[in-house]
Amino acid sequence: MRRNAKKVKIGDIIIGGEEKIAIQSMTNTPSGDYVALYEQTKRLVNAGCDILRVSAPDISEAKNIYKLKCEFPNLPLVADIHFDYKIALECISLGIDKIRINPGNIGDEDRVKQVAQAAKAANVPIRIGVNGGSLEKEILAKYGSPTAEALAESAMFHAGLLEKYDFDDIVLSVKSSDTIKMIKAVEIIADKCNYPIHLGVTEAGTRYAGIVKNSVGIGALLSRGIGDTVRVSLTADPVEEIRAAREILFSLGMFEKKINLISCPTCGRTKIDLITLCEEFEKRIPLLTPSRSLNVAIMGCVVNGPGEAKEADIGIAGGVGEALLFKKGTIVGKYKEDIILDVLCDEINKI
Ligand code: SF4
């Protein structure tokens, strides 16, 4: 059962409650380079990014985020702010959809109050994003290291600072590069409050290792109903973060894909270059236009393939120099290997 988190509106998207899990990423171009920022944003939107975070190290870069907002009015934008409350105020006045800031890092109480009041007046939510690498000295001293309990305490401390000024339009995240620590920290805050939670393993590494760590961490929590939005942090093109997040959500039945590719692991019976065939098919998926979601199988042999993939709506099974086309486990044709993918794609487009 899903944890019943408070609903928070970020631009046109609502997270929390029973709302769908929103997929986030963050641009990695310099925010001052507007052309690069725009191009990357376009790619991320096309990949399926629901909410996009952009760093705002200074006021002029905050103005570029505003320009971006004008060109992508339906894309909720989050300004990532560290330490400078004036940039937070500027972003709020420019119409940003959410800010990510840790109120304890922006100076005295009057500054926290100004940001909380401005955000409240503009209906701009605030994400408190706690990371293992940036914990307060006092909390670190208390726990000795960035433990799960320390991360959770820091998040609740920052939330308390905003609550003091009657601000509760809050999203929380407690991230660590240690998957288990991240899971435990999220469990603690999930018990202590009902704010929506942004999930992710931070500094998770390059594509391969990073996707595994995030899939385990995010998947473990989402499978138990905890979490409302996700970011798969990778040292890679941020488009990969979106692709990975979609696969995680799909594997949990929280995302619908146009084409779900089922392919066998290959074995000594494999009669066709299955790996190349599947890679080629994946490239063609964006161009396919079936009228409904489909399970498509690409299997390595004609002996077991159609049977092993009988749940698939449509599929192919490779023989020597040729392949069978099947639908729901029933063979409907035999084609030369060099045209089988074209046939498969044509048949998918007819469904
Ligand atoms: S479908 Fe055929 S080739 Fe693929 S794993 Fe099964 S037996 Fe092996």
Short mmCIF file of C-alpha atoms and ligand atoms in Angstrom, two decimals:
data_model
loop_
_atom_site.label_atom_id
_atom_site.label_comp_id
_atom_site.label_asym_id
_atom_site.label_seq_id
_atom_site.Cartn_x
_atom_site.Cartn_y
_atom_site.Cartn_z
CA MET A 1 0.00 0.00 0.00
CA ARG A 2 1.23 3.48 -0.88
CA ARG A 3 2.26 5.77 1.98
CA ASN A 4 -0.28 8.58 2.04
CA ALA A 5 1.99 11.57 1.52
CA LYS A 6 0.76 15.14 1.51
CA LYS A 7 0.14 16.39 -2.02
CA VAL A 8 2.51 19.01 -3.35
CA LYS A 9 2.02 20.85 -6.64
CA ILE A 10 5.09 21.58 -8.73
CA GLY A 11 4.01 23.58 -11.79
CA ASP A 12 1.35 21.43 -13.46
CA ILE A 13 2.45 18.22 -11.71
CA ILE A 14 1.20 16.97 -8.36
CA ILE A 15 3.22 14.50 -6.32
CA GLY A 16 2.14 12.67 -3.17
CA GLY A 17 -1.07 10.83 -2.32
CA GLU A 18 -1.92 8.39 -5.09
CA GLU A 19 -0.41 10.58 -7.81
CA LYS A 20 1.93 8.97 -10.29
CA ILE A 21 5.61 8.84 -9.41
CA ALA A 22 7.22 11.79 -11.18
CA ILE A 23 10.54 11.27 -12.96
CA GLN A 24 13.16 13.94 -12.44
CA SER A 25 16.57 14.75 -13.77
CA MET A 26 18.98 17.64 -13.60
CA THR A 27 20.75 19.48 -16.39
CA ASN A 28 24.54 19.28 -16.38
CA THR A 29 25.33 22.02 -18.87
CA PRO A 30 26.53 25.34 -17.41
CA SER A 31 23.31 27.22 -16.59
CA GLY A 32 24.97 30.37 -18.00
CA ASP A 33 25.19 28.74 -21.47
CA TYR A 34 21.59 29.17 -22.54
CA VAL A 35 21.89 27.40 -25.91
CA ALA A 36 23.35 24.26 -24.30
CA LEU A 37 20.80 24.44 -21.48
CA TYR A 38 17.91 24.72 -23.96
CA GLU A 39 19.16 21.85 -26.14
CA GLN A 40 19.64 19.52 -23.19
CA THR A 41 16.24 20.42 -21.78
CA LYS A 42 14.62 19.59 -25.13
CA ARG A 43 16.29 16.16 -25.14
CA LEU A 44 15.21 15.49 -21.56
CA VAL A 45 11.61 16.47 -22.26
CA ASN A 46 11.55 14.19 -25.31
CA ALA A 47 12.96 11.36 -23.17
CA GLY A 48 10.09 11.71 -20.67
CA CYS A 49 11.40 14.00 -17.93
CA ASP A 50 8.47 15.14 -15.74
CA ILE A 51 10.31 17.64 -13.53
CA LEU A 52 13.68 19.23 -14.29
CA ARG A 53 16.17 20.73 -11.86
CA VAL A 54 18.64 23.36 -12.95
CA SER A 55 21.43 24.78 -10.83
CA ALA A 56 21.25 28.48 -10.07
CA PRO A 57 24.68 29.49 -8.75
CA ASP A 58 24.08 33.21 -9.34
CA ILE A 59 21.41 35.73 -10.28
CA SER A 60 22.28 35.89 -14.01
CA GLU A 61 21.95 32.11 -14.25
CA ALA A 62 18.63 32.31 -12.44
CA LYS A 63 17.49 34.59 -15.28
CA ASN A 64 18.39 31.86 -17.79
CA ILE A 65 16.11 29.49 -15.90
CA TYR A 66 13.35 32.05 -16.36
CA LYS A 67 14.03 32.10 -20.11
CA LEU A 68 13.85 28.31 -20.10
CA LYS A 69 10.53 28.46 -18.26
CA CYS A 70 9.11 30.71 -20.98
CA GLU A 71 10.11 28.19 -23.67
CA PHE A 72 8.92 25.11 -21.77
CA PRO A 73 5.85 26.44 -19.92
CA ASN A 74 4.52 22.94 -19.17
CA LEU A 75 7.75 21.58 -17.73
CA PRO A 76 8.01 22.08 -13.96
CA LEU A 77 11.41 23.63 -13.25
CA VAL A 78 13.26 23.42 -9.97
CA ALA A 79 16.04 25.87 -9.11
CA ASP A 80 18.90 24.26 -7.23
CA ILE A 81 20.21 26.79 -4.75
CA HIS A 82 23.02 26.55 -2.26
CA PHE A 83 23.56 29.03 0.53
CA ASP A 84 22.40 32.29 -1.14
CA TYR A 85 18.88 33.21 -0.05
CA LYS A 86 18.82 36.14 -2.48
CA ILE A 87 18.97 33.74 -5.43
CA ALA A 88 16.09 31.80 -3.88
CA LEU A 89 14.07 35.02 -3.64
CA GLU A 90 14.97 35.97 -7.21
CA CYS A 91 13.93 32.55 -8.56
CA ILE A 92 10.63 32.74 -6.70
CA SER A 93 9.95 36.22 -8.10
CA LEU A 94 10.79 34.97 -11.62
CA GLY A 95 8.12 32.27 -11.41
CA ILE A 96 10.13 29.11 -10.70
CA ASP A 97 7.98 26.05 -9.88
CA LYS A 98 10.01 24.75 -6.94
CA ILE A 99 13.26 25.52 -5.20
CA ARG A 100 15.68 23.10 -3.66
CA ILE A 101 17.43 24.65 -0.72
CA ASN A 102 18.37 23.68 2.80
CA PRO A 103 17.09 26.46 5.04
CA GLY A 104 19.76 25.79 7.65
CA ASN A 105 22.42 26.73 5.12
CA ILE A 106 21.17 30.16 4.13
CA GLY A 107 22.11 32.08 7.24
CA ASP A 108 20.14 33.66 10.05
CA GLU A 109 16.48 33.13 10.85
CA ASP A 110 15.39 36.32 9.15
CA ARG A 111 16.61 34.94 5.81
CA VAL A 112 14.78 31.66 6.35
CA LYS A 113 11.68 33.68 7.17
CA GLN A 114 11.99 35.77 4.00
CA VAL A 115 12.36 32.69 1.79
CA ALA A 116 9.50 30.85 3.52
CA GLN A 117 7.18 33.85 3.22
CA ALA A 118 8.07 34.53 -0.43
CA ALA A 119 7.63 30.84 -1.34
CA LYS A 120 4.32 30.68 0.47
CA ALA A 121 2.99 33.83 -1.23
CA ALA A 122 3.94 32.44 -4.64
CA ASN A 123 2.79 28.84 -3.93
CA VAL A 124 6.31 27.59 -4.61
CA PRO A 125 7.20 24.38 -2.80
CA ILE A 126 10.63 23.79 -1.33
CA ARG A 127 12.59 20.57 -1.47
CA ILE A 128 14.90 20.04 1.43
CA GLY A 129 17.66 17.93 -0.06
CA VAL A 130 19.97 16.37 2.51
CA ASN A 131 23.09 14.55 1.29
CA GLY A 132 25.64 12.57 3.25
CA GLY A 133 28.37 14.92 2.05
CA SER A 134 26.80 18.13 3.31
CA LEU A 135 25.51 17.44 6.81
CA GLU A 136 25.61 20.14 9.50
CA LYS A 137 28.69 20.04 11.74
CA GLU A 138 26.58 19.58 14.88
CA ILE A 139 24.70 16.57 13.51
CA LEU A 140 27.90 15.01 12.19
CA ALA A 141 29.53 15.48 15.60
CA LYS A 142 26.54 13.87 17.30
CA TYR A 143 26.53 10.76 15.10
CA GLY A 144 30.24 10.61 14.23
CA SER A 145 29.53 9.99 10.53
CA PRO A 146 26.70 10.56 8.04
CA THR A 147 24.56 7.69 9.29
CA ALA A 148 20.97 7.11 8.20
CA GLU A 149 19.80 8.59 11.51
CA ALA A 150 21.98 11.68 10.94
CA LEU A 151 20.55 12.21 7.44
CA ALA A 152 17.00 11.87 8.75
CA GLU A 153 17.63 14.22 11.66
CA SER A 154 19.05 16.85 9.34
CA ALA A 155 16.01 16.65 7.04
CA MET A 156 13.60 16.96 9.96
CA PHE A 157 15.62 19.85 11.39
CA HIS A 158 15.40 21.80 8.12
CA ALA A 159 11.69 21.04 7.79
CA GLY A 160 11.22 22.37 11.33
CA LEU A 161 12.86 25.67 10.35
CA LEU A 162 10.31 26.17 7.57
CA GLU A 163 7.39 24.99 9.70
CA LYS A 164 8.33 27.65 12.24
CA TYR A 165 7.32 30.22 9.62
CA ASP A 166 4.12 28.39 8.80
CA PHE A 167 5.50 26.82 5.63
CA ASP A 168 4.66 23.18 4.92
CA ASP A 169 4.70 22.92 1.13
CA ILE A 170 7.72 20.70 1.55
CA VAL A 171 9.31 17.77 -0.28
CA LEU A 172 12.10 15.87 1.46
CA SER A 173 15.06 13.89 0.21
CA VAL A 174 17.76 12.10 2.17
CA LYS A 175 20.41 10.82 -0.18
CA SER A 176 23.59 8.88 0.23
CA SER A 177 25.92 7.07 -2.15
CA ASP A 178 25.41 4.09 0.16
CA THR A 179 22.23 2.36 -0.96
CA ILE A 180 21.39 0.74 2.38
CA LYS A 181 21.95 3.98 4.26
CA MET A 182 19.67 5.84 1.87
CA ILE A 183 16.94 3.23 2.31
CA LYS A 184 17.16 3.41 6.12
CA ALA A 185 17.18 7.22 6.17
CA VAL A 186 14.08 7.33 3.96
CA GLU A 187 12.32 4.79 6.18
CA ILE A 188 12.96 7.01 9.20
CA ILE A 189 11.60 10.20 7.64
CA ALA A 190 8.67 8.30 6.11
CA ASP A 191 7.67 7.35 9.67
CA LYS A 192 8.19 10.79 11.14
CA CYS A 193 6.21 12.97 8.70
CA ASN A 194 3.83 12.90 5.78
CA TYR A 195 5.80 15.11 3.40
CA PRO A 196 6.28 13.60 -0.06
CA ILE A 197 9.70 12.01 -0.55
CA HIS A 198 12.07 12.39 -3.46
CA LEU A 199 14.07 9.17 -3.85
CA GLY A 200 17.54 8.54 -5.23
CA VAL A 201 20.98 7.19 -4.54
CA THR A 202 23.35 10.10 -5.03
CA GLU A 203 26.87 10.04 -6.45
CA ALA A 204 25.96 6.54 -7.54
CA GLY A 205 28.69 6.25 -10.15
CA THR A 206 28.74 5.64 -13.86
CA ARG A 207 25.87 4.27 -15.92
CA TYR A 208 26.12 0.57 -15.12
CA ALA A 209 26.88 0.64 -11.39
CA GLY A 210 24.75 3.74 -10.86
CA ILE A 211 21.66 2.19 -12.42
CA VAL A 212 22.06 -0.95 -10.31
CA LYS A 213 22.45 1.01 -7.05
CA ASN A 214 19.50 3.26 -7.84
CA SER A 215 17.31 0.39 -8.98
CA VAL A 216 17.93 -1.48 -5.75
CA GLY A 217 17.46 1.58 -3.51
CA ILE A 218 14.56 3.23 -5.29
CA GLY A 219 12.95 -0.12 -6.12
CA ALA A 220 13.10 -1.38 -2.53
CA LEU A 221 11.30 1.71 -1.25
CA LEU A 222 8.76 2.09 -4.04
CA SER A 223 7.83 -1.58 -3.79
CA ARG A 224 6.77 -0.85 -0.19
CA GLY A 225 4.78 2.24 -1.16
CA ILE A 226 7.37 4.80 -0.08
CA GLY A 227 8.41 7.58 -2.45
CA ASP A 228 6.68 10.11 -4.67
CA THR A 229 9.27 11.25 -7.17
CA VAL A 230 12.60 9.79 -8.29
CA ARG A 231 15.91 10.87 -9.67
CA VAL A 232 18.44 8.27 -10.77
CA SER A 233 21.74 10.14 -10.36
CA LEU A 234 24.33 8.97 -12.87
CA THR A 235 27.71 10.17 -14.04
CA ALA A 236 26.35 10.08 -17.57
CA ASP A 237 24.13 11.90 -20.04
CA PRO A 238 21.05 12.87 -17.95
CA VAL A 239 18.82 11.34 -20.63
CA GLU A 240 20.10 8.00 -19.30
CA GLU A 241 18.69 8.94 -15.90
CA ILE A 242 15.23 9.28 -17.41
CA ARG A 243 15.51 5.98 -19.29
CA ALA A 244 16.64 4.18 -16.13
CA ALA A 245 13.89 5.74 -13.99
CA ARG A 246 11.24 4.67 -16.49
CA GLU A 247 12.54 1.10 -16.45
CA ILE A 248 12.52 1.04 -12.64
CA LEU A 249 8.93 2.29 -12.55
CA PHE A 250 7.89 -0.09 -15.33
CA SER A 251 9.35 -3.08 -13.48
CA LEU A 252 7.13 -2.15 -10.52
CA GLY A 253 4.00 -1.70 -12.62
CA MET A 254 4.08 2.07 -12.07
CA PHE A 255 4.73 3.11 -15.65
CA GLU A 256 3.21 2.04 -18.93
CA LYS A 257 5.50 1.48 -21.87
CA LYS A 258 4.41 1.37 -25.51
CA ILE A 259 6.59 -1.68 -26.14
CA ASN A 260 7.84 -4.11 -23.51
CA LEU A 261 10.65 -6.12 -25.04
CA ILE A 262 10.89 -9.70 -23.85
CA SER A 263 14.04 -11.45 -25.03
CA CYS A 264 15.59 -14.74 -23.99
CA PRO A 265 18.99 -14.85 -22.31
CA THR A 266 20.39 -16.97 -25.22
CA CYS A 267 21.86 -20.42 -24.75
CA GLY A 268 23.55 -23.18 -26.71
CA ARG A 269 20.39 -23.53 -28.83
CA THR A 270 20.46 -19.92 -30.03
CA LYS A 271 20.36 -19.89 -33.82
CA ILE A 272 20.46 -16.19 -34.59
CA ASP A 273 22.49 -13.08 -33.64
CA LEU A 274 19.97 -12.26 -30.94
CA ILE A 275 21.93 -9.52 -29.18
CA THR A 276 22.32 -7.44 -32.37
CA LEU A 277 18.71 -8.11 -33.31
CA CYS A 278 17.45 -6.86 -29.94
CA GLU A 279 19.71 -3.79 -29.99
CA GLU A 280 18.49 -2.93 -33.48
CA PHE A 281 14.87 -3.40 -32.42
CA GLU A 282 15.34 -1.14 -29.38
CA LYS A 283 16.53 1.65 -31.67
CA ARG A 284 13.34 1.31 -33.72
CA ILE A 285 10.96 1.34 -30.73
CA PRO A 286 10.50 5.15 -30.66
CA LEU A 287 9.25 5.01 -34.26
CA LEU A 288 6.64 2.29 -33.67
CA THR A 289 2.97 3.25 -33.47
CA PRO A 290 0.84 0.38 -32.11
CA SER A 291 -2.65 1.32 -30.94
CA ARG A 292 -2.02 -0.19 -27.50
CA SER A 293 0.84 -1.32 -25.25
CA LEU A 294 2.41 -4.55 -26.44
CA ASN A 295 4.68 -7.28 -25.15
CA VAL A 296 7.06 -8.08 -27.99
CA ALA A 297 9.31 -11.15 -27.81
CA ILE A 298 12.57 -11.71 -29.63
CA MET A 299 13.70 -15.28 -28.94
CA GLY A 300 16.78 -17.25 -29.90
CA CYS A 301 15.39 -20.52 -31.27
CA VAL A 302 12.34 -21.88 -33.02
CA VAL A 303 12.15 -24.98 -30.80
CA ASN A 304 11.43 -23.25 -27.50
CA GLY A 305 11.08 -19.57 -28.41
CA PRO A 306 7.38 -19.32 -29.34
CA GLY A 307 6.42 -21.47 -26.35
CA GLU A 308 8.63 -19.65 -23.85
CA ALA A 309 7.17 -16.35 -25.02
CA LYS A 310 3.57 -17.40 -25.46
CA GLU A 311 2.38 -14.53 -23.27
CA ALA A 312 3.82 -12.03 -25.74
CA ASP A 313 1.39 -10.31 -28.11
CA ILE A 314 3.78 -10.77 -30.99
CA GLY A 315 7.29 -12.05 -31.44
CA ILE A 316 9.94 -13.68 -33.53
CA ALA A 317 12.05 -16.78 -32.95
CA GLY A 318 15.34 -17.24 -34.76
CA GLY A 319 16.23 -20.28 -36.88
CA VAL A 320 19.20 -20.80 -39.22
CA GLY A 321 19.10 -17.87 -41.68
CA GLU A 322 15.40 -17.37 -41.03
CA ALA A 323 12.96 -16.62 -38.25
CA LEU A 324 9.40 -17.43 -37.31
CA LEU A 325 6.84 -14.74 -36.63
CA PHE A 326 4.34 -15.68 -33.90
CA LYS A 327 1.37 -14.12 -32.17
CA LYS A 328 0.36 -15.29 -28.68
CA GLY A 329 2.50 -18.40 -29.13
CA THR A 330 1.01 -19.36 -32.52
CA ILE A 331 3.30 -19.33 -35.55
CA VAL A 332 1.93 -17.10 -38.32
CA GLY A 333 4.84 -16.90 -40.79
CA LYS A 334 8.44 -17.67 -41.69
CA TYR A 335 10.81 -14.99 -43.06
CA LYS A 336 14.47 -14.56 -44.04
CA GLU A 337 16.66 -13.30 -41.21
CA ASP A 338 17.58 -10.08 -43.06
CA ILE A 339 13.94 -8.90 -43.30
CA ILE A 340 12.49 -10.27 -40.08
CA LEU A 341 12.81 -7.01 -38.12
CA ASP A 342 11.05 -5.05 -40.88
CA VAL A 343 8.24 -7.61 -40.87
CA LEU A 344 7.97 -7.49 -37.08
CA CYS A 345 7.81 -3.68 -37.03
CA ASP A 346 5.20 -3.60 -39.82
CA GLU A 347 3.04 -6.11 -37.94
CA ILE A 348 3.35 -4.12 -34.70
CA ASN A 349 2.19 -0.97 -36.48
CA LYS A 350 -0.91 -2.81 -37.70
CA ILE A 351 -2.01 -3.65 -34.15
S1 SF4 B 1 14.38 -19.43 -26.35
FE1 SF4 B 1 15.73 -21.02 -27.21
S2 SF4 B 1 17.68 -19.94 -27.49
FE2 SF4 B 1 16.48 -18.69 -26.08
S3 SF4 B 1 17.13 -19.38 -24.04
FE3 SF4 B 1 15.27 -20.54 -24.60
S4 SF4 B 1 16.05 -22.43 -25.50
FE4 SF4 B 1 17.77 -20.96 -25.48
#
